[in-house]
One Martini backbone bead per residue (centre of mass of N, CA, C, O) as a GRO file, in nm:
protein
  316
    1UNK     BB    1  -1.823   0.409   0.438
    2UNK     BB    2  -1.653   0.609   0.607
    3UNK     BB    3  -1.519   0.367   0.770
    4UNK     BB    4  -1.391   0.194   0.546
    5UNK     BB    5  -1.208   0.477   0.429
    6UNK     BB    6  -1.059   0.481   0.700
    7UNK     BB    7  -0.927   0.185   0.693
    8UNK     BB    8  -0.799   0.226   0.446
    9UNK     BB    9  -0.623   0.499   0.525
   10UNK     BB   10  -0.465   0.365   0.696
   11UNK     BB   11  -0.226   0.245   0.757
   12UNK     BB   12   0.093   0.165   0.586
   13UNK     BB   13   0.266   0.264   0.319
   14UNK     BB   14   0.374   0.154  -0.004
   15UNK     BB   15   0.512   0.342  -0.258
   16UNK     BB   16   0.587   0.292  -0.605
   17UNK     BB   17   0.711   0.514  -0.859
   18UNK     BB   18   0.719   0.384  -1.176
   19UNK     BB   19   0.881   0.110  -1.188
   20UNK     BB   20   1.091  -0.113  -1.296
   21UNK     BB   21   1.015  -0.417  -1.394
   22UNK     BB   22   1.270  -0.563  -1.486
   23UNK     BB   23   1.366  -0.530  -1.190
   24UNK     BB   24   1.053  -0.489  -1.043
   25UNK     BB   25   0.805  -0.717  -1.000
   26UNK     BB   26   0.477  -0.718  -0.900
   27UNK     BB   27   0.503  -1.019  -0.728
   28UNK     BB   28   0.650  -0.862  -0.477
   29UNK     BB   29   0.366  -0.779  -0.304
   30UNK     BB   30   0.312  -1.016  -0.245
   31UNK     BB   31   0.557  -1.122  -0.068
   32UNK     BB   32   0.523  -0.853   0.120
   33UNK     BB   33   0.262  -0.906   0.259
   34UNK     BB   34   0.379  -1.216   0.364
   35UNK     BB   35   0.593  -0.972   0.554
   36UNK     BB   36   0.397  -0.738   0.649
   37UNK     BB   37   0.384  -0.532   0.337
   38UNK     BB   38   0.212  -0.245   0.227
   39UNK     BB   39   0.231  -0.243  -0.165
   40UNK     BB   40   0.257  -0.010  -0.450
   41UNK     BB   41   0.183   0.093  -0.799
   42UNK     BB   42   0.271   0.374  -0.986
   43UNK     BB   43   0.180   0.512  -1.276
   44UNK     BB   44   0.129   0.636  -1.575
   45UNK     BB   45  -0.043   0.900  -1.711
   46UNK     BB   46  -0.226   1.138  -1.922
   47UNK     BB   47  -0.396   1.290  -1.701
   48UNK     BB   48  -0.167   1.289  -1.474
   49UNK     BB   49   0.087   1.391  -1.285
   50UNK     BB   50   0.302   1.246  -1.086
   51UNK     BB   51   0.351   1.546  -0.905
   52UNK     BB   52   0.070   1.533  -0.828
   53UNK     BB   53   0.019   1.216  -0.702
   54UNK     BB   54   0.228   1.289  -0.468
   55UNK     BB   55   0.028   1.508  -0.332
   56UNK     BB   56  -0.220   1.322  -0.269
   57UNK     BB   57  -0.059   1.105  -0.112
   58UNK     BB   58   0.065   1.292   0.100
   59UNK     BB   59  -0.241   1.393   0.168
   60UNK     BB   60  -0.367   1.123   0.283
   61UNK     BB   61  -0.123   0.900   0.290
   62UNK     BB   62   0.037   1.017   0.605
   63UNK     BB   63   0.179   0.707   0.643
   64UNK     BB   64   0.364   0.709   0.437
   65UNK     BB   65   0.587   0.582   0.133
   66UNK     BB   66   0.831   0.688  -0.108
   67UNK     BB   67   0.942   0.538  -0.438
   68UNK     BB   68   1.158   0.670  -0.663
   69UNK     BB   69   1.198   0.640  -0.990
   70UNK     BB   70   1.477   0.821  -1.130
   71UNK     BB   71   1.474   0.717  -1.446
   72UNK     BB   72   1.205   0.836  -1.508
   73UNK     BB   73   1.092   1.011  -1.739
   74UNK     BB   74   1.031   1.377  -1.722
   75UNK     BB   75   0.845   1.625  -1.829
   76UNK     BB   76   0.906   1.966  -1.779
   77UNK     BB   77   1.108   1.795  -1.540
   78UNK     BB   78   1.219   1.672  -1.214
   79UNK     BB   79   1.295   1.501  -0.943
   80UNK     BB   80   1.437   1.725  -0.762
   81UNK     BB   81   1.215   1.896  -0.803
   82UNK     BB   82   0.992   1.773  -0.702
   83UNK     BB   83   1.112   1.679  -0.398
   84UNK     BB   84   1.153   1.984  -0.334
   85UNK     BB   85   0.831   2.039  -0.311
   86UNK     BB   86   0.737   1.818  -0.139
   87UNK     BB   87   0.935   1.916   0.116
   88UNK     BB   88   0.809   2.189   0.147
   89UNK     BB   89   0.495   2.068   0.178
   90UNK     BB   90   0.610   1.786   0.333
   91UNK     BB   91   0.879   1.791   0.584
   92UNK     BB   92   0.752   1.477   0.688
   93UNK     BB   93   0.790   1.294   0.411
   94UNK     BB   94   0.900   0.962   0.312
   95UNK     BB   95   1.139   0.917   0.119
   96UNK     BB   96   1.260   0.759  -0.204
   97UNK     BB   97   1.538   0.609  -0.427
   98UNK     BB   98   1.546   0.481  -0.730
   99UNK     BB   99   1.783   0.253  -0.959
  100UNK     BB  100   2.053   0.209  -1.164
  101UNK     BB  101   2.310   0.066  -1.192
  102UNK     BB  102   2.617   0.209  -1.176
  103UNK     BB  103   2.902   0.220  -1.299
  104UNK     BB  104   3.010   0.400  -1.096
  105UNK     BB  105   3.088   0.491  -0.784
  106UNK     BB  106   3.074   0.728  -0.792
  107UNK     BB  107   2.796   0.790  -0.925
  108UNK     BB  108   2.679   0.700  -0.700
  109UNK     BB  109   2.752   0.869  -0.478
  110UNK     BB  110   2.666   1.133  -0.602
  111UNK     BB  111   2.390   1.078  -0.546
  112UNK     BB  112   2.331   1.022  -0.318
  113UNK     BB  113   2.449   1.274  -0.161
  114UNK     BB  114   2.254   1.476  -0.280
  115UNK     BB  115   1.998   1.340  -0.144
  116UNK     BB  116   2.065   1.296   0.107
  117UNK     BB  117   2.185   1.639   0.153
  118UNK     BB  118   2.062   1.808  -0.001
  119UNK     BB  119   1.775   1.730  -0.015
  120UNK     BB  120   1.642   1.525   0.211
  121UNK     BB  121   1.620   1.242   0.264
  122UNK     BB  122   1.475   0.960   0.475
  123UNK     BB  123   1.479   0.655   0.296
  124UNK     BB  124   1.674   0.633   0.065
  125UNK     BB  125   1.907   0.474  -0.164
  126UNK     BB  126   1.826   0.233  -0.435
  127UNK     BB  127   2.018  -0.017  -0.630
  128UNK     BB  128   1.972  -0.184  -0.874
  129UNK     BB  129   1.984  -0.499  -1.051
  130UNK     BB  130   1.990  -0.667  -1.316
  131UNK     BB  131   1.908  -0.863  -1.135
  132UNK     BB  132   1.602  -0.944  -1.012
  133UNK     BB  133   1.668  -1.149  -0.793
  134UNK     BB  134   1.854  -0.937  -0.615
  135UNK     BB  135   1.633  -0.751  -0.526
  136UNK     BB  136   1.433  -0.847  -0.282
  137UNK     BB  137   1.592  -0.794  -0.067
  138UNK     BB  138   1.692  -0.525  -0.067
  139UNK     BB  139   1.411  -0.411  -0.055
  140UNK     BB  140   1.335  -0.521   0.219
  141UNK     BB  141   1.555  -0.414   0.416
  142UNK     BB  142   1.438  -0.134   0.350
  143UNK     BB  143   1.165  -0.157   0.467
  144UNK     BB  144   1.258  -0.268   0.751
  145UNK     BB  145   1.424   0.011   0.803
  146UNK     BB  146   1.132   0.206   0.727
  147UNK     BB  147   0.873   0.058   0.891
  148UNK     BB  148   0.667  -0.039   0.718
  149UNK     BB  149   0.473  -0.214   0.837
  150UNK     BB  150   0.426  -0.135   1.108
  151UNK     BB  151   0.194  -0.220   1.379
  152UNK     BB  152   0.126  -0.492   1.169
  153UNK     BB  153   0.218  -0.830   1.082
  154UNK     BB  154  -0.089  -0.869   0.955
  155UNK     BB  155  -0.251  -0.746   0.702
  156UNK     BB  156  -0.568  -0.621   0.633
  157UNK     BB  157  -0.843  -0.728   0.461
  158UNK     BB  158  -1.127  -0.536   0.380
  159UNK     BB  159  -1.418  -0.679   0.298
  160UNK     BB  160  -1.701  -0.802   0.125
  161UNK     BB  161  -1.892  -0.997  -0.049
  162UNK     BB  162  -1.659  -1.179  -0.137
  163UNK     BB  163  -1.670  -1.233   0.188
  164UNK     BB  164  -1.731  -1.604   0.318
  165UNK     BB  165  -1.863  -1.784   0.527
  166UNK     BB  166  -1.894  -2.140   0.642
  167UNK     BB  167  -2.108  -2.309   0.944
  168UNK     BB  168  -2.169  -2.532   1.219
  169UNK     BB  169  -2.370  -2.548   1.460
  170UNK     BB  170  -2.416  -2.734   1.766
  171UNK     BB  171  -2.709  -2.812   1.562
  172UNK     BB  172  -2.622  -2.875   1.261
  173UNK     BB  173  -2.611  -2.598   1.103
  174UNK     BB  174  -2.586  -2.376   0.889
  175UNK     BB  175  -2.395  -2.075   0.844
  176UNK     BB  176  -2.365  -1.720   0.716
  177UNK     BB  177  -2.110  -1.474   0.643
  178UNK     BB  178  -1.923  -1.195   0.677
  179UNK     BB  179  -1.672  -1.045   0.632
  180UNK     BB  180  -1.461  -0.779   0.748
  181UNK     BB  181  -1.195  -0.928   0.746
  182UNK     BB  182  -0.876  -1.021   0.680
  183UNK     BB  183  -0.578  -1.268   0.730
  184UNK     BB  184  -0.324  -1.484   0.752
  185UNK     BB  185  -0.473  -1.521   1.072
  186UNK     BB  186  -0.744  -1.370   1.052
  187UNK     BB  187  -1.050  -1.261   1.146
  188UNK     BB  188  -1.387  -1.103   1.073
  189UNK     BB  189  -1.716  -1.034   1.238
  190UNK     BB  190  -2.033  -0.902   1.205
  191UNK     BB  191  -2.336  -0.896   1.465
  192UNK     BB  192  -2.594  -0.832   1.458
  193UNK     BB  193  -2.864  -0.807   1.701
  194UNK     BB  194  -3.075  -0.987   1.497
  195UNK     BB  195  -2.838  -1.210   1.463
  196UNK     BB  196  -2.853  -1.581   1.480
  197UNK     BB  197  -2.564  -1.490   1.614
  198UNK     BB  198  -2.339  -1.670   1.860
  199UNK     BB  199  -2.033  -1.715   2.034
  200UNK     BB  200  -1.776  -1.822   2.233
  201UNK     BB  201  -1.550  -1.847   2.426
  202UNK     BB  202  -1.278  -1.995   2.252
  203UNK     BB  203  -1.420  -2.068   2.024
  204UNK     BB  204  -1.420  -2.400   1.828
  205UNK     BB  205  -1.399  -2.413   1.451
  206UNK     BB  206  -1.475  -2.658   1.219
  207UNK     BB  207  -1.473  -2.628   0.891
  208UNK     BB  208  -1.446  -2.412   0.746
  209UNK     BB  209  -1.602  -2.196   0.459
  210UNK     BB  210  -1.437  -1.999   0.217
  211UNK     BB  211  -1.498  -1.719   0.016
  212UNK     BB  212  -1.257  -1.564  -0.156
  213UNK     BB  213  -1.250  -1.410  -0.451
  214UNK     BB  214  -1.293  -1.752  -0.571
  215UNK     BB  215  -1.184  -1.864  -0.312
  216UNK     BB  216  -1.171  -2.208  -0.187
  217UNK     BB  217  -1.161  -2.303   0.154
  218UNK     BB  218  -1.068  -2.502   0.463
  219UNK     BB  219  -1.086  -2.412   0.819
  220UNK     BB  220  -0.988  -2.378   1.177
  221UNK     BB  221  -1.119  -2.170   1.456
  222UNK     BB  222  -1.059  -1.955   1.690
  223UNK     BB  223  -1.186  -1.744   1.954
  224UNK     BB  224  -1.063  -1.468   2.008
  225UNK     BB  225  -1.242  -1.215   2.034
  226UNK     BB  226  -1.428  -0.935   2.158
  227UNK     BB  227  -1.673  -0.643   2.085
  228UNK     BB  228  -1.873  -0.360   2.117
  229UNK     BB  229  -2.087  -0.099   1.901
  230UNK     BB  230  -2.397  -0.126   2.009
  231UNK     BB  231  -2.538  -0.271   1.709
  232UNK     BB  232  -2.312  -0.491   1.769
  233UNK     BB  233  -2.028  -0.781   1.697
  234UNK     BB  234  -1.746  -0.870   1.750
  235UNK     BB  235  -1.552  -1.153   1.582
  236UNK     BB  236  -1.259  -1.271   1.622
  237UNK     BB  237  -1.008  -1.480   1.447
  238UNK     BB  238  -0.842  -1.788   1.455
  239UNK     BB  239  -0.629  -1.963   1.310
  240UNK     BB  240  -0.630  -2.324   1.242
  241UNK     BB  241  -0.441  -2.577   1.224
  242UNK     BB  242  -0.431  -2.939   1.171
  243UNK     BB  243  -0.199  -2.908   1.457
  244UNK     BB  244  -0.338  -2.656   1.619
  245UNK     BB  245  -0.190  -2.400   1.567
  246UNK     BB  246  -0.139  -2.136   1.451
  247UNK     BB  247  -0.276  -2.084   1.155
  248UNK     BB  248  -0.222  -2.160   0.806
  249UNK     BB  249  -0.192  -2.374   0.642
  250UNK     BB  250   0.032  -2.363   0.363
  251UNK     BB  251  -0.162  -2.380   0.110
  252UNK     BB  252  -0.384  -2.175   0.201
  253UNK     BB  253  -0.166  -1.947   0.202
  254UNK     BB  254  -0.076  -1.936  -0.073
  255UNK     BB  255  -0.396  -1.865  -0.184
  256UNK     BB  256  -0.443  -1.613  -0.042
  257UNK     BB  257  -0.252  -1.395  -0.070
  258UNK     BB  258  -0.328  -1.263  -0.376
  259UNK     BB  259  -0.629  -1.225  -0.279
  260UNK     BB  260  -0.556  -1.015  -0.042
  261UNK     BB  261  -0.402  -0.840  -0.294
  262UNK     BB  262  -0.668  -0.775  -0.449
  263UNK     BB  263  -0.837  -0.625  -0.220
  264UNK     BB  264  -0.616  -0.417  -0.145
  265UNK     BB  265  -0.595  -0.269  -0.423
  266UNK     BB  266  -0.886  -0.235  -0.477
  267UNK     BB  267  -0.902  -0.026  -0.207
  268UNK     BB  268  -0.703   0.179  -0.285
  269UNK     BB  269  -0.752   0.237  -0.604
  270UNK     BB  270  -1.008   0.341  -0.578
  271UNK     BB  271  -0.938   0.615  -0.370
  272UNK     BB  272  -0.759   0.712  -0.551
  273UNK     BB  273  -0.890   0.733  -0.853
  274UNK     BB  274  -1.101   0.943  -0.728
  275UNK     BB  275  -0.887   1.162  -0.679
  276UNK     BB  276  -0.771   1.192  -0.942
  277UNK     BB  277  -1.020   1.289  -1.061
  278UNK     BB  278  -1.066   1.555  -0.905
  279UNK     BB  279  -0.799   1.676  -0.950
  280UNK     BB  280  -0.822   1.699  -1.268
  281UNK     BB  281  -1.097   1.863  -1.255
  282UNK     BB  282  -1.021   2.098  -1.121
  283UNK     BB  283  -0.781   2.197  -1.340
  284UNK     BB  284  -0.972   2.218  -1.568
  285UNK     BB  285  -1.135   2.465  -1.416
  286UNK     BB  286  -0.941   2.634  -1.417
  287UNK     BB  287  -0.815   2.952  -1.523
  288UNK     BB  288  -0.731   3.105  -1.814
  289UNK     BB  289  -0.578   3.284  -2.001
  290UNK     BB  290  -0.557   3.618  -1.848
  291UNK     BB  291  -0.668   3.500  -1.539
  292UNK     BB  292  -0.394   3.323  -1.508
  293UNK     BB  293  -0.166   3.507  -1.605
  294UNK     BB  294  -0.222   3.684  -1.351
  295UNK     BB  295  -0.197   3.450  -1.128
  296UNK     BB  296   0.107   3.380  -1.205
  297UNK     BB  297   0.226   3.690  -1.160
  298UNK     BB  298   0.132   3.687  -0.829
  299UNK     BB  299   0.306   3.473  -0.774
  300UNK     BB  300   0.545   3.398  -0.584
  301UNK     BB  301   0.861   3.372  -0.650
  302UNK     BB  302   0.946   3.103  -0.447
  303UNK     BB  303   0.738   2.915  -0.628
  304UNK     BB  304   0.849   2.963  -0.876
  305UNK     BB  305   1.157   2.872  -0.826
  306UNK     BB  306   1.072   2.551  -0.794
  307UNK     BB  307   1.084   2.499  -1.128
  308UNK     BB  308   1.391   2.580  -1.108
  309UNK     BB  309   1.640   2.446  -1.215
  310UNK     BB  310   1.950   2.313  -1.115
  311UNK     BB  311   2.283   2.243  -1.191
  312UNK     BB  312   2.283   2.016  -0.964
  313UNK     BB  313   2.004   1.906  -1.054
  314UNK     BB  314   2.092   1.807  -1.349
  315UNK     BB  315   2.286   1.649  -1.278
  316UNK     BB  316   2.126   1.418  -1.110
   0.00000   0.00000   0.00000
C-alpha cells in the first residue's frame, strides 16, 4: 500500500483550482491525458478553504504545478494575498493564473504585470476566451511551455482489481493476471514466484483480453522488459497494433483515454480527499477561546501582516 501510494504522488500534475467550467469544461483532462498531461480540477467545498487545499497539495505534490482561477470569489481573503502566503512558504512553487478575457488591453497588461512582477509567479497569466473552443489550444501550449508533462510520454494508470487481462499460452491454456499499471502504449504486471505465469524475451501474445474498469477489448502485445524485485517479475509490454506497429488500434485507444482517466481521478482524489480529512480535523482540535486569542496574540507580526490585503493587491 505504501509503495501504491509512493506511485500515485510520484510524476508531475497539474492542479486548475476552482476552474470555471463554462469556459474549461472538464472533458478537456481527459484530452490532455492523451497527450501525455496528467491533470485535475480542486474545486470549492465548504468543509476546507481553498488556500488550506493548495497548502496541502504543494506540501505532499511537490512536482505539482498549480493554476489558480482568480476570477472565483474568495471570502475573507484574495487571491493575491494567498498567492503571496504561498510563495513565502514554498519559493519554489509552480503556480499560474487562470482569468477571464479582460475588457481592454490595459486591464489585461495590469493584471499581467502585477502577478507575474509583483507576486512572482512562475507559470504564467493565461486570458480565457469566452469561446470555450478557442481555450483548448491555449491551455495546451501553456502546460507544454511549463514541462507539465514531466518525464513520461505516456502517463500510467496505476491499477487494482478492476484491470485484468486474459489470455492464451503456448499450450493453448486460458490465463488471467491483474494489470499492475496501464497506458495509452503500454502495460505491467507482476508474477509472483509462486504463479505458473513467465513469459519469453520479446514475446508476442496475440488477442489479449483486457477488462479496464468495466471496458472490455483485445488487443496483441509484445514482451518490452522484464526486471526481478526479490519476491516477483516484473513483465513491461508493448502494445500492438493490429498492422505490427507499436501501439493501440484508434478505436481501442479512444475507449481507454476515459477509463485511464477515471482510474488516475480516483486514485489521486482518493490520496487528497483523505489529506483534506485530516487536516479539516487537525484545525477543529485547535484551541479555542482564550487559549486560542493567546497564540494568536504571540504570533509574529510578519505572519499575521501576510493576511493583510495591499491597496495594489485590492486593485489586482
Amino acid at each position: 500500500m505504501a509503495s501504491l501510494l509512493t506511485e500515485i504522488i510520484k510524476g508531475r500534475k497539474t492542479f486548475f483550482i476552482a476552474p470555471d467550467k463554462s469556459l474549461f469544461p472538464e472533458t478537456y483532462l481527459e484530452d490532455y491525458l492523451a497527450l501525455g498531461y496528467e491533470s485535475y480540477f480542486i474545486n470549492h467545498d465548504t468543509k476546507l478553504p481553498l488556500s488550506t487545499k493548495l497548502e496541502v497539495i504543494l506540501s505532499v505534490f511537490t512536482d505539482s504545478i498549480i493554476f489558480i482561477n482568480i476570477d472565483y470569489p474568495i471570502q475573507n481573503d484574495s487571491w493575491p494575498a494567498i498567492i503571496k502566503r504561498l510563495l513565502a512558504k514554498f519559493p519554489d512553487a509552480f503556480i499560474g493564473v487562470i482569468y477571464a478575457k479582460k475588457q481592454t488591453l490595459e486591464e489585461k497588461d495590469k493584471l499581467e504585470k502585477f502577478y507575474l512582477f509583483e507576486l512572482g509567479i512562475k507559470c504564467g497569466c493565461i486570458q480565457l476566451e469566452y469561446q470555450k473552443r478557442n481555450n483548448f489550444s491555449k491551455l495546451e501550449k501553456t502546460l507544454f511551455a511549463n514541462q507539465a508533462m514531466g518525464r513520461r510520454k505516456n502517463v500510467r494508470a496505476l491499477c487494482t482489481n478492476s484491470c485484468m487481462m486474459k489470455y492464451r499460452d503456448e499450450f493453448d491454456v486460458l490465463k488471467a493476471c491483474t494489470l499492475s499499471d496501464i497506458s495509452l502504449s503500454h502495460f505491467t504486471i507482476e508474477v509472483g514466484s509462486e504463479q505458473p505465469i513467465s513469459f519469453k524475451d520479446y514475446e508476442k501474445i496475440s488477442s489479449i483480453q483486457f477488462f479496464i474498469k468495466g471496458l472490455y477489448f483485445n488487443s496483441d502485445a509484445v514482451l518490452f522488459t522484464t526486471r526481478e524485485t526479490g519476491t516477483s517479475k516484473v513483465y513491461v509490454f508493448a502494445f500492438e497494433k493490429s498492422n505490427g506497429q507499436v501501439g493501440l488500434d484508434p478505436l481501442n485507444r479512444q475507449l481507454l483515454i476515459p477509463k485511464l482517466y477515471q482510474i488516475m481521478e480516483h486514485n489521486c482524489m482518493d490520496v487528497l480527499d483523505k489529506l483534506f480529512q485530516t487536516t479539516t480535523q487537525r484545525l477543529k482540535e485547535k484551541p479555542t477561546g482564550s487559549a486560542a486569542n493567546k497564540q494568536s496574540d504571540t504570533q509574529p507580526q510578519e505572519e499575521q501582516s501576510q493576511h493583510t490585503k495591499t491597496d495594489s493587491e485590492e486593485q489586482a
